[in-house]
mmCIF file of C-alpha atoms in Angstrom:
data_model
loop_
_atom_site.group_PDB
_atom_site.id
_atom_site.type_symbol
_atom_site.label_atom_id
_atom_site.label_comp_id
_atom_site.label_asym_id
_atom_site.label_seq_id
_atom_site.Cartn_x
_atom_site.Cartn_y
_atom_site.Cartn_z
ATOM 1 C CA MET J 1 8.838 16.416 2.736
ATOM 2 C CA PHE J 2 6.448 18.351 4.938
ATOM 3 C CA GLY J 3 3.392 16.619 6.332
ATOM 4 C CA ARG J 4 0.187 16.700 4.298
ATOM 5 C CA GLN J 5 -3.331 17.201 5.553
ATOM 6 C CA VAL J 6 -5.384 14.007 5.222
ATOM 7 C CA ASP J 7 -8.925 12.965 6.017
ATOM 8 C CA VAL J 8 -9.356 9.188 6.240
ATOM 9 C CA SER J 9 -12.581 7.171 6.313
ATOM 10 C CA ARG J 10 -13.840 3.781 5.215
ATOM 11 C CA VAL J 11 -15.481 3.181 1.840
ATOM 12 C CA SER J 12 -18.897 1.656 2.472
ATOM 13 C CA GLU J 13 -19.639 -1.690 0.830
ATOM 14 C CA ASP J 14 -22.610 -0.219 -1.078
ATOM 15 C CA ASP J 15 -20.640 2.787 -2.395
ATOM 16 C CA GLU J 16 -21.223 3.390 -6.114
ATOM 17 C CA SER J 17 -18.705 6.152 -6.783
ATOM 18 C CA VAL J 18 -17.632 6.898 -10.344
ATOM 19 C CA TYR J 19 -13.878 7.404 -10.717
ATOM 20 C CA ASP J 20 -11.983 9.699 -13.048
ATOM 21 C CA ALA J 21 -9.051 7.286 -13.011
ATOM 22 C CA PHE J 22 -8.098 3.837 -11.760
ATOM 23 C CA PHE J 23 -4.516 2.937 -10.823
ATOM 24 C CA GLY J 24 -3.520 -0.714 -10.594
ATOM 25 C CA VAL J 25 -0.945 -3.264 -11.677
ATOM 26 C CA CYS J 26 -0.823 -6.041 -14.229
ATOM 27 C CA GLY J 27 0.851 -8.920 -12.404
ATOM 28 C CA TYR J 28 0.714 -12.690 -12.271
ATOM 29 C CA GLU J 29 -1.969 -12.963 -9.556
ATOM 30 C CA SER J 30 -5.543 -13.438 -10.723
ATOM 31 C CA ARG J 31 -6.643 -10.697 -8.331
ATOM 32 C CA SER J 32 -4.483 -8.176 -10.250
ATOM 33 C CA SER J 33 -7.469 -7.310 -12.446
ATOM 34 C CA ALA J 34 -10.310 -8.398 -10.141
ATOM 35 C CA LEU J 35 -11.097 -4.930 -8.777
ATOM 36 C CA ALA J 36 -10.966 -3.259 -12.194
ATOM 37 C CA GLN J 37 -13.483 -5.817 -13.425
ATOM 38 C CA HIS J 38 -15.597 -5.282 -10.309
ATOM 39 C CA LEU J 39 -15.688 -1.496 -10.861
ATOM 40 C CA GLY J 40 -16.248 -1.866 -14.597
ATOM 41 C CA SER J 41 -17.944 1.152 -16.195
ATOM 42 C CA ARG J 42 -17.575 3.190 -12.997
ATOM 43 C CA VAL J 43 -13.995 3.980 -14.100
ATOM 44 C CA ARG J 44 -13.333 6.507 -16.886
ATOM 45 C CA SER J 45 -9.580 5.961 -17.385
ATOM 46 C CA LEU J 46 -7.224 3.159 -16.356
ATOM 47 C CA PHE J 47 -3.496 3.502 -15.661
ATOM 48 C CA VAL J 48 -1.669 0.236 -15.091
ATOM 49 C CA HIS J 49 1.854 -0.536 -13.916
ATOM 50 C CA ASP J 50 2.865 -3.621 -15.913
ATOM 51 C CA TYR J 51 5.020 -6.266 -14.220
ATOM 52 C CA ASN J 52 6.011 -7.668 -17.617
ATOM 53 C CA LYS J 53 9.181 -9.295 -16.309
ATOM 54 C CA GLU J 54 7.159 -12.240 -14.983
ATOM 55 C CA PRO J 55 4.632 -13.310 -17.686
ATOM 56 C CA VAL J 56 3.464 -16.374 -15.732
ATOM 57 C CA LEU J 57 0.314 -17.681 -14.040
ATOM 58 C CA SER J 58 -2.556 -15.208 -14.654
ATOM 59 C CA TYR J 59 -0.447 -12.476 -16.270
ATOM 60 C CA ALA J 60 -1.718 -13.073 -19.831
ATOM 61 C CA VAL J 61 -5.359 -13.012 -18.688
ATOM 62 C CA ASN J 62 -4.832 -9.777 -16.756
ATOM 63 C CA ARG J 63 -2.994 -8.151 -19.670
ATOM 64 C CA ALA J 64 -5.756 -9.129 -22.090
ATOM 65 C CA TYR J 65 -8.422 -7.644 -19.816
ATOM 66 C CA TYR J 66 -6.608 -4.335 -19.374
ATOM 67 C CA GLU J 67 -5.872 -4.062 -23.103
ATOM 68 C CA LYS J 68 -9.545 -4.618 -23.942
ATOM 69 C CA ALA J 69 -10.526 -2.013 -21.338
ATOM 70 C CA GLY J 70 -8.240 0.555 -23.017
ATOM 71 C CA ALA J 71 -5.761 0.890 -20.147
ATOM 72 C CA THR J 72 -2.630 3.011 -20.420
ATOM 73 C CA PHE J 73 0.413 0.923 -19.449
ATOM 74 C CA SER J 74 3.331 2.727 -17.837
ATOM 75 C CA ASP J 75 6.020 2.584 -15.173
ATOM 76 C CA THR J 76 4.276 4.432 -12.364
ATOM 77 C CA THR J 77 7.481 4.649 -10.322
ATOM 78 C CA ALA J 78 8.834 7.064 -12.967
ATOM 79 C CA TRP J 79 5.968 9.527 -12.480
ATOM 80 C CA THR J 80 6.626 12.837 -10.778
ATOM 81 C CA LYS J 81 2.953 13.836 -10.879
ATOM 82 C CA VAL J 82 -0.384 12.195 -11.481
ATOM 83 C CA PRO J 83 -0.776 11.940 -15.288
ATOM 84 C CA GLN J 84 -3.289 13.968 -17.220
ATOM 85 C CA VAL J 85 -6.816 12.637 -16.762
ATOM 86 C CA PRO J 86 -9.508 13.854 -19.180
ATOM 87 C CA LEU J 87 -12.641 15.277 -17.561
ATOM 88 C CA PRO J 88 -16.064 15.755 -19.144
ATOM 89 C CA ASP J 89 -16.744 19.360 -20.150
ATOM 90 C CA GLY J 90 -17.897 21.534 -17.294
ATOM 91 C CA GLU J 91 -16.678 19.307 -14.452
ATOM 92 C CA ASP J 92 -14.822 20.931 -11.572
ATOM 93 C CA LEU J 93 -11.158 19.853 -11.464
ATOM 94 C CA ARG J 94 -11.307 19.957 -7.672
ATOM 95 C CA ALA J 95 -13.861 17.142 -7.694
ATOM 96 C CA LYS J 96 -11.358 14.621 -9.004
ATOM 97 C CA ARG J 97 -11.775 11.105 -7.600
ATOM 98 C CA PHE J 98 -9.382 8.176 -8.033
ATOM 99 C CA ALA J 99 -9.489 4.439 -7.282
ATOM 100 C CA VAL J 100 -6.315 2.479 -6.485
ATOM 101 C CA ASP J 101 -6.058 -1.309 -6.273
ATOM 102 C CA ILE J 102 -3.191 -2.114 -3.892
ATOM 103 C CA SER J 103 -3.819 -5.884 -3.765
ATOM 104 C CA SER J 104 -0.945 -6.974 -6.049
ATOM 105 C CA MET J 105 1.299 -3.914 -5.783
ATOM 106 C CA ASP J 106 4.841 -4.187 -4.524
ATOM 107 C CA ARG J 107 5.635 -1.708 -1.778
ATOM 108 C CA ASP J 108 7.645 0.631 -4.010
ATOM 109 C CA VAL J 109 4.745 1.131 -6.412
ATOM 110 C CA LEU J 110 2.300 1.522 -3.534
ATOM 111 C CA SER J 111 4.477 3.995 -1.615
ATOM 112 C CA HIS J 112 5.269 6.054 -4.700
ATOM 113 C CA LEU J 113 1.605 6.282 -5.708
ATOM 114 C CA VAL J 114 0.559 7.396 -2.240
ATOM 115 C CA ALA J 115 3.302 10.056 -2.256
ATOM 116 C CA ILE J 116 2.346 11.575 -5.619
ATOM 117 C CA LEU J 117 -1.401 11.286 -5.028
ATOM 118 C CA ALA J 118 -0.888 13.184 -1.777
ATOM 119 C CA GLU J 119 0.442 16.066 -3.864
ATOM 120 C CA ALA J 120 -2.606 15.927 -6.156
ATOM 121 C CA ASP J 121 -4.992 16.929 -3.361
ATOM 122 C CA ALA J 122 -7.645 14.517 -4.604
ATOM 123 C CA THR J 123 -10.099 12.060 -3.092
ATOM 124 C CA VAL J 124 -8.643 8.566 -3.403
ATOM 125 C CA ASP J 125 -10.338 5.262 -2.640
ATOM 126 C CA PHE J 126 -7.711 2.595 -1.949
ATOM 127 C CA TYR J 127 -8.980 -0.979 -2.305
ATOM 128 C CA TYR J 128 -7.572 -4.273 -1.108
ATOM 129 C CA SER J 129 -8.895 -7.679 -2.184
ATOM 130 C CA PRO J 130 -8.132 -10.356 0.449
ATOM 131 C CA ALA J 131 -6.699 -13.601 -0.939
ATOM 132 C CA GLU J 132 -7.724 -17.175 -0.339
ATOM 133 C CA PHE J 133 -5.574 -19.097 2.144
ATOM 134 C CA SER J 134 -2.882 -21.322 0.682
ATOM 135 C CA PRO J 135 -0.951 -23.708 2.980
ATOM 136 C CA ASN J 136 2.110 -23.487 0.727
ATOM 137 C CA LEU J 137 2.262 -19.708 0.579
ATOM 138 C CA SER J 138 5.745 -18.304 1.250
ATOM 139 C CA GLY J 139 5.055 -14.603 0.719
ATOM 140 C CA SER J 140 8.169 -12.557 -0.111
ATOM 141 C CA SER J 141 10.526 -14.922 1.689
ATOM 142 C CA GLY J 142 13.848 -15.775 0.089
ATOM 143 C CA THR J 143 17.220 -14.130 -0.479
ATOM 144 C CA ILE J 144 17.051 -10.495 0.580
ATOM 145 C CA THR J 145 17.784 -8.261 -2.419
ATOM 146 C CA VAL J 146 15.958 -5.088 -1.341
ATOM 147 C CA ASN J 147 16.700 -3.430 2.000
ATOM 148 C CA ARG J 148 16.186 0.338 1.813
ATOM 149 C CA PRO J 149 13.591 3.122 2.116
ATOM 150 C CA ALA J 150 10.500 2.777 -0.079
ATOM 151 C CA LEU J 151 10.244 5.092 -3.093
ATOM 152 C CA GLY J 152 8.733 8.448 -2.240
ATOM 153 C CA LEU J 153 8.629 7.886 1.510
ATOM 154 C CA GLU J 154 12.309 8.053 2.444
ATOM 155 C CA GLY J 155 11.706 10.509 5.292
ATOM 156 C CA TRP J 156 15.011 12.451 5.207
ATOM 157 C CA THR J 157 14.793 13.523 8.817
ATOM 158 C CA SER J 158 16.371 16.785 9.966
ATOM 159 C CA THR J 159 17.114 15.236 13.381
ATOM 160 C CA PRO J 160 19.350 12.206 12.652
ATOM 161 C CA ASP J 161 20.672 12.251 16.213
ATOM 162 C CA MET J 162 17.287 11.163 17.619
ATOM 163 C CA PRO J 163 16.846 7.449 18.414
ATOM 164 C CA LEU J 164 15.094 5.286 15.849
ATOM 165 C CA VAL J 165 11.945 3.259 16.551
ATOM 166 C CA SER J 166 10.644 0.638 14.116
ATOM 167 C CA ILE J 167 7.011 -0.359 13.602
ATOM 168 C CA ILE J 168 6.780 -3.704 11.810
ATOM 169 C CA GLY J 169 3.759 -5.244 10.142
ATOM 170 C CA LEU J 170 4.101 -9.025 10.308
ATOM 171 C CA GLY J 171 3.366 -11.505 7.530
ATOM 172 C CA PHE J 172 4.669 -14.818 6.265
ATOM 173 C CA GLU J 173 8.167 -13.333 5.876
ATOM 174 C CA GLY J 174 9.637 -13.836 9.344
ATOM 175 C CA GLU J 175 13.245 -13.732 8.129
ATOM 176 C CA LEU J 176 12.617 -10.379 6.433
ATOM 177 C CA ALA J 177 11.311 -8.915 9.683
ATOM 178 C CA LEU J 178 14.476 -10.075 11.420
ATOM 179 C CA ALA J 179 16.614 -8.611 8.642
ATOM 180 C CA ALA J 180 14.917 -5.249 9.065
ATOM 181 C CA VAL J 181 15.599 -5.196 12.800
ATOM 182 C CA GLU J 182 19.230 -6.175 12.268
ATOM 183 C CA SER J 183 19.727 -3.511 9.574
ATOM 184 C CA LEU J 184 17.961 -0.642 11.292
ATOM 185 C CA GLU J 185 19.168 -1.432 14.823
ATOM 186 C CA PRO J 186 16.218 0.423 16.409
ATOM 187 C CA SER J 187 16.171 1.453 20.043
ATOM 188 C CA ASP J 188 12.702 -0.092 20.275
ATOM 189 C CA THR J 189 10.435 -2.199 18.056
ATOM 190 C CA PHE J 190 6.645 -2.364 17.847
ATOM 191 C CA VAL J 191 5.039 -5.214 15.926
ATOM 192 C CA PHE J 192 1.531 -5.509 14.497
ATOM 193 C CA SER J 193 0.073 -8.887 13.578
ATOM 194 C CA PRO J 194 -2.850 -9.319 11.128
ATOM 195 C CA ARG J 195 -5.966 -11.128 12.305
ATOM 196 C CA GLY J 196 -9.479 -11.932 11.288
ATOM 197 C CA LEU J 197 -10.210 -13.111 7.751
ATOM 198 C CA ASP J 198 -8.942 -16.683 8.123
ATOM 199 C CA SER J 199 -7.625 -18.160 11.386
ATOM 200 C CA ARG J 200 -5.231 -20.378 9.418
ATOM 201 C CA TYR J 201 -3.306 -17.263 8.393
ATOM 202 C CA ASP J 202 -3.027 -16.215 12.037
ATOM 203 C CA SER J 203 -1.337 -19.458 13.063
ATOM 204 C CA VAL J 204 1.195 -19.345 10.227
ATOM 205 C CA VAL J 205 2.100 -15.700 10.928
ATOM 206 C CA ASP J 206 2.682 -16.459 14.617
ATOM 207 C CA ASP J 207 4.849 -19.455 13.801
ATOM 208 C CA LYS J 208 7.001 -17.726 11.186
ATOM 209 C CA ASN J 209 7.544 -14.670 13.396
ATOM 210 C CA SER J 210 8.146 -16.388 16.724
ATOM 211 C CA ILE J 211 11.626 -14.858 17.140
ATOM 212 C CA VAL J 212 10.522 -11.301 16.373
ATOM 213 C CA LEU J 213 7.479 -11.666 18.626
ATOM 214 C CA ALA J 214 9.725 -12.839 21.465
ATOM 215 C CA MET J 215 12.124 -9.919 20.934
ATOM 216 C CA SER J 216 9.509 -7.176 21.089
ATOM 217 C CA GLY J 217 7.729 -6.036 24.210
ATOM 218 C CA HIS J 218 5.132 -4.196 22.125
ATOM 219 C CA VAL J 219 2.844 -6.580 20.237
ATOM 220 C CA SER J 220 -0.543 -5.550 18.845
ATOM 221 C CA ALA J 221 -3.096 -7.238 16.603
ATOM 222 C CA TYR J 222 -5.091 -5.584 13.862
ATOM 223 C CA ALA J 223 -8.179 -6.796 12.006
ATOM 224 C CA LEU J 224 -7.830 -6.994 8.226
ATOM 225 C CA GLY J 225 -11.498 -6.128 7.907
ATOM 226 C CA GLU J 226 -10.978 -2.830 9.770
ATOM 227 C CA PRO J 227 -8.380 -0.777 7.871
ATOM 228 C CA LEU J 228 -9.603 2.514 9.359
ATOM 229 C CA THR J 229 -8.956 1.232 12.888
ATOM 230 C CA LEU J 230 -5.475 0.113 11.807
ATOM 231 C CA TYR J 231 -4.728 3.544 10.350
ATOM 232 C CA ARG J 232 -5.848 5.253 13.552
ATOM 233 C CA LYS J 233 -3.691 2.954 15.677
ATOM 234 C CA LEU J 234 -0.597 3.663 13.591
ATOM 235 C CA ASP J 235 -1.316 7.389 13.455
ATOM 236 C CA THR J 236 -1.724 7.599 17.236
ATOM 237 C CA ALA J 237 1.422 5.553 17.878
ATOM 238 C CA THR J 238 3.402 7.692 15.438
ATOM 239 C CA TRP J 239 2.198 10.947 16.964
ATOM 240 C CA THR J 240 3.411 9.794 20.377
ATOM 241 C CA LEU J 241 6.699 8.267 19.264
ATOM 242 C CA ARG J 242 7.842 11.059 16.955
ATOM 243 C CA GLN J 243 8.043 13.489 19.837
ATOM 244 C CA SER J 244 11.265 11.807 20.911
ATOM 245 C CA ALA J 245 12.288 9.464 18.069
ATOM 246 C CA ARG J 246 12.471 8.890 14.343
ATOM 247 C CA VAL J 247 9.831 6.400 13.212
ATOM 248 C CA VAL J 248 10.459 3.773 10.516
ATOM 249 C CA PHE J 249 7.660 1.541 9.253
ATOM 250 C CA VAL J 250 8.518 -1.910 7.918
ATOM 251 C CA PRO J 251 5.318 -3.064 6.158
ATOM 252 C CA LEU J 252 5.416 -6.815 5.647
ATOM 253 C CA GLY J 253 2.373 -9.055 5.337
ATOM 254 C CA PRO J 254 -0.965 -7.805 3.942
ATOM 255 C CA LYS J 255 -0.792 -4.662 1.802
ATOM 256 C CA LEU J 256 -3.302 -2.906 4.061
ATOM 257 C CA PHE J 257 -0.521 -2.383 6.589
ATOM 258 C CA ALA J 258 1.697 -0.919 3.854
ATOM 259 C CA LEU J 259 -1.127 1.419 2.841
ATOM 260 C CA ALA J 260 -1.814 2.615 6.388
ATOM 261 C CA SER J 261 1.931 3.116 6.948
ATOM 262 C CA ALA J 262 2.254 5.163 3.767
ATOM 263 C CA ILE J 263 -0.672 7.423 4.655
ATOM 264 C CA VAL J 264 0.731 7.996 8.149
ATOM 265 C CA ALA J 265 4.159 8.766 6.669
ATOM 266 C CA VAL J 266 2.641 11.309 4.269
ATOM 267 C CA LYS J 267 0.747 12.933 7.139
ATOM 268 C CA HIS J 268 3.730 13.188 9.499
ATOM 269 C CA GLY J 269 6.350 14.156 6.916
ATOM 270 C CA SER J 270 10.125 13.848 7.156
ATOM 271 C CA GLN J 271 10.173 12.511 10.725
ATOM 272 C CA VAL J 272 8.656 9.233 9.445
ATOM 273 C CA SER J 273 9.861 6.870 6.724
ATOM 274 C CA VAL J 274 8.783 3.558 5.223
ATOM 275 C CA TRP J 275 11.345 0.776 4.761
ATOM 276 C CA ARG J 276 11.171 -1.947 2.123
ATOM 277 C CA VAL J 277 12.690 -5.366 2.781
ATOM 278 C CA SER J 278 12.064 -7.931 0.061
ATOM 279 C CA SER J 279 13.468 -10.704 -2.082
ATOM 280 C CA GLY J 280 12.525 -8.506 -5.051
ATOM 281 C CA GLN J 281 12.705 -10.219 -8.433
ATOM 282 C CA ASP J 282 13.962 -13.390 -6.727
ATOM 283 C CA ARG J 283 10.618 -14.121 -5.054
ATOM 284 C CA ILE J 284 8.762 -17.153 -6.354
ATOM 285 C CA PRO J 285 5.539 -16.269 -8.230
ATOM 286 C CA GLU J 286 2.452 -17.505 -6.369
ATOM 287 C CA GLU J 287 -1.162 -17.418 -7.512
ATOM 288 C CA ARG J 288 -3.557 -15.429 -5.331
ATOM 289 C CA HIS J 289 -7.330 -15.550 -5.813
ATOM 290 C CA THR J 290 -9.727 -13.129 -4.135
ATOM 291 C CA SER J 291 -11.654 -14.591 -1.206
ATOM 292 C CA ALA J 292 -13.998 -11.737 -0.313
ATOM 293 C CA LEU J 293 -15.307 -8.354 -1.416
ATOM 294 C CA PRO J 294 -12.615 -5.651 -1.519
ATOM 295 C CA VAL J 295 -11.995 -3.539 1.575
ATOM 296 C CA GLY J 296 -11.776 0.179 0.887
ATOM 297 C CA LEU J 297 -10.144 3.155 2.606
ATOM 298 C CA ARG J 298 -11.034 6.673 1.422
ATOM 299 C CA VAL J 299 -8.384 9.373 1.756
ATOM 300 C CA ILE J 300 -8.880 13.052 0.992
ATOM 301 C CA PHE J 301 -5.430 14.590 0.604
ATOM 302 C CA GLY J 302 -4.616 18.226 1.288
ATOM 303 C CA VAL J 303 -8.103 19.663 1.623
ATOM 304 C CA GLY J 304 -8.017 23.301 0.509
ATOM 305 C CA ASN J 305 -4.583 23.170 -1.142
ATOM 306 C CA ASN J 306 -3.755 23.564 -4.844
ATOM 307 C CA LEU J 307 -4.227 20.516 -7.036
ATOM 308 C CA GLY J 308 -0.859 19.190 -8.255
ATOM 309 C CA LEU J 309 -2.120 17.578 -11.453
ATOM 310 C CA ASP J 310 -0.035 17.486 -14.595
ATOM 311 C CA ARG J 311 -2.284 19.033 -17.257
ATOM 312 C CA SER J 312 0.331 19.259 -19.990
#
């Protein structure tokens, strides 16, 4: 995959954009439908990836909301293009605008959506709803069942002889971070630790990742309330590193890191890949409630290129 042109900015808190389509998931967290409800009539069409294998916690409430809103349920990871989205008569196809709620997405769905939306050359507002702190939260910890490239962002480098450098986003899953390092065997590792929305999260992340933090000589913090700054940090680091190495992102922790990693991977093309390490279906379902207004990152993909929308 060749790199795509992107323009990235932050969505202002008072933005009132109307969206041609919304992409989200129907999961067991209460925040799975929170953004769709927040946007309400500002969305014309809803496409929802349904995690119907785990009908627990808030799943039934989320499903009922999306059904009432007229959502189309589908397996987004099977898409090869953005689905057909009806437009009012006379509207310019090039003006297409999408909203994506990444809050409850697993990293395969998120990565795949970013990859196909990049080919659509549209304006996309990605939203993340921070969750309330829970002292018993385990994240994706557990038996490792997924340890491979994320869908759509495999990289497929043409220079496999170059050394590999990993960039890891930390979360509550310290053992998964270690597993990634052991599997990839990178020549160097850079770690990024989330900070800012609740200091209790910061302490838990540091404790659960003490081994990885001690192993790496490159430790940086990023503010969850500043996704644009995070994207710029990762983009700059990638631009420098890819001159002499293959770059692999391992996005654990908050989904904002996974989003920024995916955008950077799309921009830099085959020299960069995103790796998914997870307990997959074996993870224990945990309720997550929104704690603040959603944070938004606006991405304009492929300015000036042909739109890759499926109009059939």
